[in-house]
Amino acid sequence: MSIGLVAVAAGTTWAGVTWWSAARTEADFREYAAQVSSDPALPFDMSVASYERGVLKSHAVSRIAVRGSRRLAFELEHAIDHGPNLAFGLSRVTTTVRWPEAARPAIAYYFEGRQPLSLVTVVGFDGNARTEIASPAFEKSPQDQSSGKIIWGGLSGSIGHPATDQLRGTVTMPRLALDTPAGSGRLEGLAVNVDWKTAGPNSLYWTGASSLSIAEAGVVSPFGSYAVRDVAFGGYQKDQGRTLLAGYTVRAASGEMMNGEQRQPVFRNANLDLELSGLDRKALSDLFAGTSRLAPDMPAPERNEKTMELVAHALEAIAAQAPALALKQMEVETPHGMFSATGGLDLAPAAAGADPKSPGAWVERLKGAFTVEVSPGLARLALAKQSMPKAYAALSKPGEKVDPEAQKALADHFADRRLKQLTEHGALRTKGSNYLIEIDLKRGEWLLNGLTREQFMVALADQNAAPAIAAVPGPLR
């Protein structure tokens, strides 16, 4: 008798907890959809199209719609299992995409009855969630039976919440390749990483970083064949209270051009590192929210006008926070030499009584300094290419073809002379063997190597724009 009572009590408790789990899952599901739609920085809305709650299992359909568009939308189907269950915890949600009718024949052909994309979210006993993402690989000829091959290396990864205020995950795609008679392209070793922590109601309060890396990408076409290796894009954001700091990076280890079996290097060690600080969070929020509320069927001229009004209001508020742009690093190495630039630009605090809406007042507040450094070989190459038409004109004679080697040699001669002129007139400075341009901006006025813009343009002008052929070195005459 006592054993029976214990069993009944245990069954009643489990059923009660399962019912509570089902109710909590639905509440969390609806709350998450509301949070997505209320986040001003996200470009889409999420709504619950239907939710059929059961004790052990539930079924839901959600709709994702791109803001400002009536057509860019799709639905997700969610099969929900409720716990408590030792296999998965409080609940497990299996999500699949409801693909448009027009896309289903292609999906059936390439994936052969398998789900192209599945997401399985498990909510543990501690309330933290983890989503496993998967797409099966395939290698097939095009659906139209034309010659060639499509290779999809699949996709896998996971995104989780180690804590309620954190988001961390990795998604990888080993390979994507397309091979056709007209050309081919490939993408190898793509990986996306996210690591964010939030202290507020939406993503404008997040602090963290995201990155996307590619081991190698290449294209072969009648117009040329190129490849880049070890490419990485990064972005980070820091919540600084009223303002945000945001940074963006781009890296590439090397790039090359292919001519048959020969590989010709184009660049290596390319880096770009930018940082923006003092971004007014409320201004950004109002801008995102305002543009998302514009009616999708609004005429284009009216939409453009409303958008510009929103941008102007946002810029006014952002300018009040004295934002700054830092070019922390910009550099690239080429077979002909290197190029690099560093510097920064910011808005000084507004003067008392200044009109905060006046673009002229913003220009008055601008101040900054940049340094550009370039190697002699790269500077000479740029000027030589610029001089090619002039060299052609100087060597042209009626009824005769211009010798390409002579044209190149003359263009190189013009480039050497121009470099000497630019250095003598102060448009270029020297730093060791390299050339330097130092740019200063104060109160809206530019100084380039200490020269005003007008003085710099005079120094930049070719002092011998129409040289006599007699002035050219002997072998080129």
mmCIF file of N, CA and C in Angstrom, residues 373-466:
data_model
loop_
_atom_site.group_PDB
_atom_site.id
_atom_site.type_symbol
_atom_site.label_atom_id
_atom_site.label_comp_id
_atom_site.label_asym_id
_atom_site.label_seq_id
_atom_site.Cartn_x
_atom_site.Cartn_y
_atom_site.Cartn_z
ATOM 1 N N GLU A 373 52.761 56.209 -44.976
ATOM 2 C CA GLU A 373 54.131 55.851 -45.346
ATOM 3 C C GLU A 373 54.090 54.857 -46.500
ATOM 4 N N VAL A 374 54.914 55.100 -47.512
ATOM 5 C CA VAL A 374 54.919 54.237 -48.692
ATOM 6 C C VAL A 374 56.362 54.021 -49.146
ATOM 7 N N SER A 375 56.634 52.815 -49.599
ATOM 8 C CA SER A 375 57.993 52.503 -50.045
ATOM 9 C C SER A 375 58.255 53.112 -51.421
ATOM 10 N N PRO A 376 59.535 53.354 -51.768
ATOM 11 C CA PRO A 376 59.857 53.961 -53.067
ATOM 12 C C PRO A 376 59.339 53.146 -54.252
ATOM 13 N N GLY A 377 59.476 51.826 -54.170
ATOM 14 C CA GLY A 377 59.039 50.990 -55.294
ATOM 15 C C GLY A 377 57.559 51.114 -55.572
ATOM 16 N N LEU A 378 56.742 51.147 -54.517
ATOM 17 C CA LEU A 378 55.291 51.245 -54.689
ATOM 18 C C LEU A 378 54.913 52.645 -55.186
ATOM 19 N N ALA A 379 55.554 53.686 -54.644
ATOM 20 C CA ALA A 379 55.280 55.044 -55.102
ATOM 21 C C ALA A 379 55.661 55.197 -56.577
ATOM 22 N N ARG A 380 56.797 54.632 -56.939
ATOM 23 C CA ARG A 380 57.267 54.725 -58.332
ATOM 24 C C ARG A 380 56.314 53.993 -59.271
ATOM 25 N N LEU A 381 55.828 52.818 -58.842
ATOM 26 C CA LEU A 381 54.899 52.049 -59.673
ATOM 27 C C LEU A 381 53.613 52.830 -59.913
ATOM 28 N N ALA A 382 53.069 53.451 -58.851
ATOM 29 C CA ALA A 382 51.821 54.208 -58.992
ATOM 30 C C ALA A 382 51.997 55.371 -59.960
ATOM 31 N N LEU A 383 53.091 56.092 -59.836
ATOM 32 C CA LEU A 383 53.331 57.232 -60.719
ATOM 33 C C LEU A 383 53.639 56.781 -62.145
ATOM 34 N N ALA A 384 54.298 55.639 -62.277
ATOM 35 C CA ALA A 384 54.600 55.129 -63.620
ATOM 36 C C ALA A 384 53.323 54.744 -64.355
ATOM 37 N N LYS A 385 52.382 54.101 -63.651
ATOM 38 C CA LYS A 385 51.100 53.751 -64.284
ATOM 39 C C LYS A 385 50.355 55.007 -64.698
ATOM 40 N N GLN A 386 50.411 56.028 -63.840
ATOM 41 C CA GLN A 386 49.761 57.299 -64.150
ATOM 42 C C GLN A 386 50.402 57.965 -65.368
ATOM 43 N N SER A 387 51.680 57.705 -65.584
ATOM 44 C CA SER A 387 52.421 58.358 -66.674
ATOM 45 C C SER A 387 52.363 57.598 -67.993
ATOM 46 N N MET A 388 51.755 56.419 -68.008
ATOM 47 C CA MET A 388 51.738 55.616 -69.240
ATOM 48 C C MET A 388 51.095 56.346 -70.419
ATOM 49 N N PRO A 389 49.936 57.017 -70.251
ATOM 50 C CA PRO A 389 49.361 57.734 -71.404
ATOM 51 C C PRO A 389 50.279 58.837 -71.926
ATOM 52 N N LYS A 390 50.940 59.552 -70.998
ATOM 53 C CA LYS A 390 51.846 60.620 -71.407
ATOM 54 C C LYS A 390 53.053 60.048 -72.157
ATOM 55 N N ALA A 391 53.544 58.903 -71.698
ATOM 56 C CA ALA A 391 54.665 58.263 -72.391
ATOM 57 C C ALA A 391 54.252 57.812 -73.783
ATOM 58 N N TYR A 392 53.034 57.306 -73.898
ATOM 59 C CA TYR A 392 52.529 56.870 -75.207
ATOM 60 C C TYR A 392 52.458 58.057 -76.167
ATOM 61 N N ALA A 393 51.926 59.193 -75.636
ATOM 62 C CA ALA A 393 51.803 60.378 -76.492
ATOM 63 C C ALA A 393 53.175 60.891 -76.920
ATOM 64 N N ALA A 394 54.149 60.829 -76.007
ATOM 65 C CA ALA A 394 55.484 61.340 -76.330
ATOM 66 C C ALA A 394 56.181 60.486 -77.378
ATOM 67 N N LEU A 395 55.901 59.205 -77.418
ATOM 68 C CA LEU A 395 56.581 58.294 -78.346
ATOM 69 C C LEU A 395 55.826 58.070 -79.648
ATOM 70 N N SER A 396 54.591 58.523 -79.699
ATOM 71 C CA SER A 396 53.759 58.258 -80.884
ATOM 72 C C SER A 396 54.270 59.014 -82.113
ATOM 73 N N LYS A 397 54.295 58.307 -83.240
ATOM 74 C CA LYS A 397 54.625 58.891 -84.522
ATOM 75 C C LYS A 397 53.632 58.381 -85.553
ATOM 76 N N PRO A 398 53.230 59.218 -86.486
ATOM 77 C CA PRO A 398 52.238 58.795 -87.490
ATOM 78 C C PRO A 398 52.665 57.524 -88.214
ATOM 79 N N GLY A 399 51.748 56.565 -88.270
ATOM 80 C CA GLY A 399 51.994 55.332 -89.014
ATOM 81 C C GLY A 399 52.902 54.339 -88.333
ATOM 82 N N GLU A 400 53.363 54.623 -87.096
ATOM 83 C CA GLU A 400 54.263 53.695 -86.400
ATOM 84 C C GLU A 400 53.643 53.238 -85.081
ATOM 85 N N LYS A 401 53.921 51.981 -84.719
ATOM 86 C CA LYS A 401 53.461 51.450 -83.439
ATOM 87 C C LYS A 401 54.432 51.835 -82.331
ATOM 88 N N VAL A 402 53.884 52.077 -81.168
ATOM 89 C CA VAL A 402 54.725 52.402 -80.012
ATOM 90 C C VAL A 402 55.235 51.109 -79.394
ATOM 91 N N ASP A 403 56.535 51.041 -79.186
ATOM 92 C CA ASP A 403 57.147 49.872 -78.556
ATOM 93 C C ASP A 403 56.737 49.831 -77.069
ATOM 94 N N PRO A 404 56.046 48.765 -76.605
ATOM 95 C CA PRO A 404 55.591 48.704 -75.207
ATOM 96 C C PRO A 404 56.732 48.832 -74.207
ATOM 97 N N GLU A 405 57.900 48.244 -74.522
ATOM 98 C CA GLU A 405 59.032 48.340 -73.604
ATOM 99 C C GLU A 405 59.546 49.770 -73.506
ATOM 100 N N ALA A 406 59.564 50.453 -74.646
ATOM 101 C CA ALA A 406 60.004 51.847 -74.637
ATOM 102 C C ALA A 406 59.000 52.716 -73.877
ATOM 103 N N GLN A 407 57.714 52.420 -74.060
ATOM 104 C CA GLN A 407 56.680 53.174 -73.340
ATOM 105 C C GLN A 407 56.827 52.989 -71.828
ATOM 106 N N LYS A 408 57.066 51.744 -71.397
ATOM 107 C CA LYS A 408 57.233 51.464 -69.970
ATOM 108 C C LYS A 408 58.475 52.170 -69.424
ATOM 109 N N ALA A 409 59.578 52.121 -70.182
ATOM 110 C CA ALA A 409 60.815 52.754 -69.732
ATOM 111 C C ALA A 409 60.646 54.265 -69.599
ATOM 112 N N LEU A 410 59.923 54.872 -70.551
ATOM 113 C CA LEU A 410 59.705 56.311 -70.488
ATOM 114 C C LEU A 410 58.785 56.657 -69.310
ATOM 115 N N ALA A 411 57.758 55.849 -69.076
ATOM 116 C CA ALA A 411 56.864 56.079 -67.942
ATOM 117 C C ALA A 411 57.637 55.966 -66.627
ATOM 118 N N ASP A 412 58.569 55.021 -66.548
ATOM 119 C CA ASP A 412 59.406 54.899 -65.348
ATOM 120 C C ASP A 412 60.280 56.146 -65.173
ATOM 121 N N HIS A 413 60.802 56.648 -66.276
ATOM 122 C CA HIS A 413 61.616 57.870 -66.218
ATOM 123 C C HIS A 413 60.778 59.040 -65.702
ATOM 124 N N PHE A 414 59.554 59.183 -66.227
ATOM 125 C CA PHE A 414 58.666 60.248 -65.758
ATOM 126 C C PHE A 414 58.377 60.089 -64.263
ATOM 127 N N ALA A 415 58.179 58.844 -63.820
ATOM 128 C CA ALA A 415 57.876 58.598 -62.411
ATOM 129 C C ALA A 415 59.046 59.003 -61.519
ATOM 130 N N ASP A 416 60.266 58.663 -61.936
ATOM 131 C CA ASP A 416 61.451 59.040 -61.144
ATOM 132 C C ASP A 416 61.570 60.559 -61.042
ATOM 133 N N ARG A 417 61.312 61.230 -62.154
ATOM 134 C CA ARG A 417 61.402 62.689 -62.147
ATOM 135 C C ARG A 417 60.324 63.301 -61.245
ATOM 136 N N ARG A 418 59.116 62.733 -61.280
ATOM 137 C CA ARG A 418 58.021 63.241 -60.460
ATOM 138 C C ARG A 418 58.320 63.035 -58.972
ATOM 139 N N LEU A 419 58.891 61.895 -58.612
ATOM 140 C CA LEU A 419 59.244 61.667 -57.210
ATOM 141 C C LEU A 419 60.253 62.704 -56.727
ATOM 142 N N LYS A 420 61.210 63.028 -57.591
ATOM 143 C CA LYS A 420 62.199 64.040 -57.222
ATOM 144 C C LYS A 420 61.532 65.404 -57.040
ATOM 145 N N GLN A 421 60.634 65.750 -57.951
ATOM 146 C CA GLN A 421 59.917 67.023 -57.864
ATOM 147 C C GLN A 421 59.075 67.099 -56.593
ATOM 148 N N LEU A 422 58.332 66.029 -56.305
ATOM 149 C CA LEU A 422 57.447 66.016 -55.140
ATOM 150 C C LEU A 422 58.235 66.159 -53.846
ATOM 151 N N THR A 423 59.413 65.553 -53.808
ATOM 152 C CA THR A 423 60.246 65.658 -52.614
ATOM 153 C C THR A 423 60.816 67.070 -52.472
ATOM 154 N N GLU A 424 61.274 67.638 -53.586
ATOM 155 C CA GLU A 424 61.847 68.987 -53.559
ATOM 156 C C GLU A 424 60.821 70.030 -53.155
ATOM 157 N N HIS A 425 59.540 69.844 -53.559
ATOM 158 C CA HIS A 425 58.505 70.828 -53.263
ATOM 159 C C HIS A 425 57.773 70.547 -51.952
ATOM 160 N N GLY A 426 58.172 69.479 -51.241
ATOM 161 C CA GLY A 426 57.605 69.210 -49.932
ATOM 162 C C GLY A 426 56.326 68.410 -49.921
ATOM 163 N N ALA A 427 55.841 67.983 -51.090
ATOM 164 C CA ALA A 427 54.628 67.156 -51.116
ATOM 165 C C ALA A 427 54.907 65.780 -50.534
ATOM 166 N N LEU A 428 56.147 65.335 -50.615
ATOM 167 C CA LEU A 428 56.576 64.091 -49.987
ATOM 168 C C LEU A 428 57.749 64.376 -49.066
ATOM 169 N N ARG A 429 57.745 63.708 -47.920
ATOM 170 C CA ARG A 429 58.894 63.738 -47.035
ATOM 171 C C ARG A 429 59.538 62.361 -47.039
ATOM 172 N N THR A 430 60.735 62.282 -46.534
ATOM 173 C CA THR A 430 61.416 60.992 -46.489
ATOM 174 C C THR A 430 61.576 60.532 -45.046
ATOM 175 N N LYS A 431 61.471 59.231 -44.875
ATOM 176 C CA LYS A 431 61.722 58.581 -43.588
ATOM 177 C C LYS A 431 62.554 57.353 -43.893
ATOM 178 N N GLY A 432 63.847 57.470 -43.697
ATOM 179 C CA GLY A 432 64.723 56.404 -44.158
ATOM 180 C C GLY A 432 64.650 56.344 -45.667
ATOM 181 N N SER A 433 64.333 55.184 -46.194
ATOM 182 C CA SER A 433 64.205 55.044 -47.643
ATOM 183 C C SER A 433 62.768 55.242 -48.121
ATOM 184 N N ASN A 434 61.829 55.385 -47.194
ATOM 185 C CA ASN A 434 60.420 55.496 -47.554
ATOM 186 C C ASN A 434 59.980 56.948 -47.691
ATOM 187 N N TYR A 435 58.792 57.122 -48.321
ATOM 188 C CA TYR A 435 58.185 58.441 -48.446
ATOM 189 C C TYR A 435 57.078 58.581 -47.407
ATOM 190 N N LEU A 436 56.859 59.810 -46.961
ATOM 191 C CA LEU A 436 55.946 60.074 -45.856
ATOM 192 C C LEU A 436 55.044 61.255 -46.200
ATOM 193 N N ILE A 437 53.755 61.129 -45.853
ATOM 194 C CA ILE A 437 52.828 62.257 -45.896
ATOM 195 C C ILE A 437 52.185 62.355 -44.519
ATOM 196 N N GLU A 438 52.367 63.489 -43.854
ATOM 197 C CA GLU A 438 51.767 63.723 -42.539
ATOM 198 C C GLU A 438 50.603 64.699 -42.709
ATOM 199 N N ILE A 439 49.441 64.263 -42.282
ATOM 200 C CA ILE A 439 48.202 65.023 -42.491
ATOM 201 C C ILE A 439 47.704 65.530 -41.146
ATOM 202 N N ASP A 440 47.451 66.823 -41.070
ATOM 203 C CA ASP A 440 46.906 67.434 -39.860
ATOM 204 C C ASP A 440 45.623 68.164 -40.207
ATOM 205 N N LEU A 441 44.616 68.005 -39.353
ATOM 206 C CA LEU A 441 43.338 68.680 -39.549
ATOM 207 C C LEU A 441 43.000 69.472 -38.294
ATOM 208 N N LYS A 442 42.782 70.754 -38.464
ATOM 209 C CA LYS A 442 42.377 71.604 -37.352
ATOM 210 C C LYS A 442 41.358 72.614 -37.862
ATOM 211 N N ARG A 443 40.224 72.678 -37.152
ATOM 212 C CA ARG A 443 39.171 73.637 -37.482
ATOM 213 C C ARG A 443 38.798 73.583 -38.956
ATOM 214 N N GLY A 444 38.731 72.360 -39.484
ATOM 215 C CA GLY A 444 38.287 72.165 -40.852
ATOM 216 C C GLY A 444 39.323 72.434 -41.916
ATOM 217 N N GLU A 445 40.545 72.770 -41.533
ATOM 218 C CA GLU A 445 41.603 73.044 -42.501
ATOM 219 C C GLU A 445 42.631 71.925 -42.493
ATOM 220 N N TRP A 446 42.973 71.444 -43.715
ATOM 221 C CA TRP A 446 43.953 70.374 -43.848
ATOM 222 C C TRP A 446 45.349 70.941 -44.068
ATOM 223 N N LEU A 447 46.339 70.322 -43.427
ATOM 224 C CA LEU A 447 47.745 70.569 -43.719
ATOM 225 C C LEU A 447 48.375 69.226 -44.087
ATOM 226 N N LEU A 448 49.047 69.179 -45.239
ATOM 227 C CA LEU A 448 49.697 67.954 -45.700
ATOM 228 C C LEU A 448 51.190 68.225 -45.777
ATOM 229 N N ASN A 449 51.936 67.610 -44.896
ATOM 230 C CA ASN A 449 53.369 67.886 -44.757
ATOM 231 C C ASN A 449 53.618 69.377 -44.536
ATOM 232 N N GLY A 450 52.735 69.999 -43.757
ATOM 233 C CA GLY A 450 52.875 71.416 -43.445
ATOM 234 C C GLY A 450 52.363 72.346 -44.513
ATOM 235 N N LEU A 451 51.911 71.830 -45.653
ATOM 236 C CA LEU A 451 51.403 72.649 -46.750
ATOM 237 C C LEU A 451 49.883 72.730 -46.679
ATOM 238 N N THR A 452 49.327 73.886 -47.029
ATOM 239 C CA THR A 452 47.879 73.978 -47.158
ATOM 240 C C THR A 452 47.447 73.134 -48.352
ATOM 241 N N ARG A 453 46.155 72.918 -48.458
ATOM 242 C CA ARG A 453 45.666 72.100 -49.564
ATOM 243 C C ARG A 453 46.050 72.710 -50.909
ATOM 244 N N GLU A 454 45.951 74.045 -51.017
ATOM 245 C CA GLU A 454 46.297 74.708 -52.283
ATOM 246 C C GLU A 454 47.790 74.558 -52.587
ATOM 247 N N GLN A 455 48.632 74.736 -51.548
ATOM 248 C CA GLN A 455 50.080 74.588 -51.744
ATOM 249 C C GLN A 455 50.434 73.156 -52.126
ATOM 250 N N PHE A 456 49.748 72.194 -51.503
ATOM 251 C CA PHE A 456 50.021 70.791 -51.798
ATOM 252 C C PHE A 456 49.660 70.476 -53.244
ATOM 253 N N MET A 457 48.520 71.012 -53.734
ATOM 254 C CA MET A 457 48.109 70.743 -55.108
ATOM 255 C C MET A 457 49.092 71.348 -56.105
ATOM 256 N N VAL A 458 49.648 72.516 -55.761
ATOM 257 C CA VAL A 458 50.665 73.113 -56.626
ATOM 258 C C VAL A 458 51.910 72.228 -56.668
ATOM 259 N N ALA A 459 52.321 71.734 -55.482
ATOM 260 C CA ALA A 459 53.489 70.853 -55.421
ATOM 261 C C ALA A 459 53.232 69.545 -56.144
ATOM 262 N N LEU A 460 51.963 69.129 -56.143
ATOM 263 C CA LEU A 460 51.602 67.854 -56.760
ATOM 264 C C LEU A 460 51.572 67.956 -58.278
ATOM 265 N N ALA A 461 51.353 69.154 -58.790
ATOM 266 C CA ALA A 461 51.252 69.332 -60.240
ATOM 267 C C ALA A 461 52.592 69.001 -60.908
ATOM 268 N N ASP A 462 52.502 68.371 -62.077
ATOM 269 C CA ASP A 462 53.711 68.030 -62.832
ATOM 270 C C ASP A 462 54.348 69.313 -63.362
ATOM 271 N N GLN A 463 55.583 69.576 -62.955
ATOM 272 C CA GLN A 463 56.253 70.806 -63.357
ATOM 273 C C GLN A 463 56.690 70.771 -64.822
ATOM 274 N N ASN A 464 56.655 69.583 -65.409
ATOM 275 C CA ASN A 464 57.010 69.443 -66.833
ATOM 276 C C ASN A 464 55.941 68.587 -67.490
ATOM 277 N N ALA A 465 54.738 69.138 -67.583
ATOM 278 C CA ALA A 465 53.590 68.353 -68.045
ATOM 279 C C ALA A 465 53.744 67.915 -69.496
ATOM 280 N N ALA A 466 54.465 68.685 -70.316
ATOM 281 C CA ALA A 466 54.615 68.319 -71.727
ATOM 282 C C ALA A 466 56.095 68.345 -72.092
#
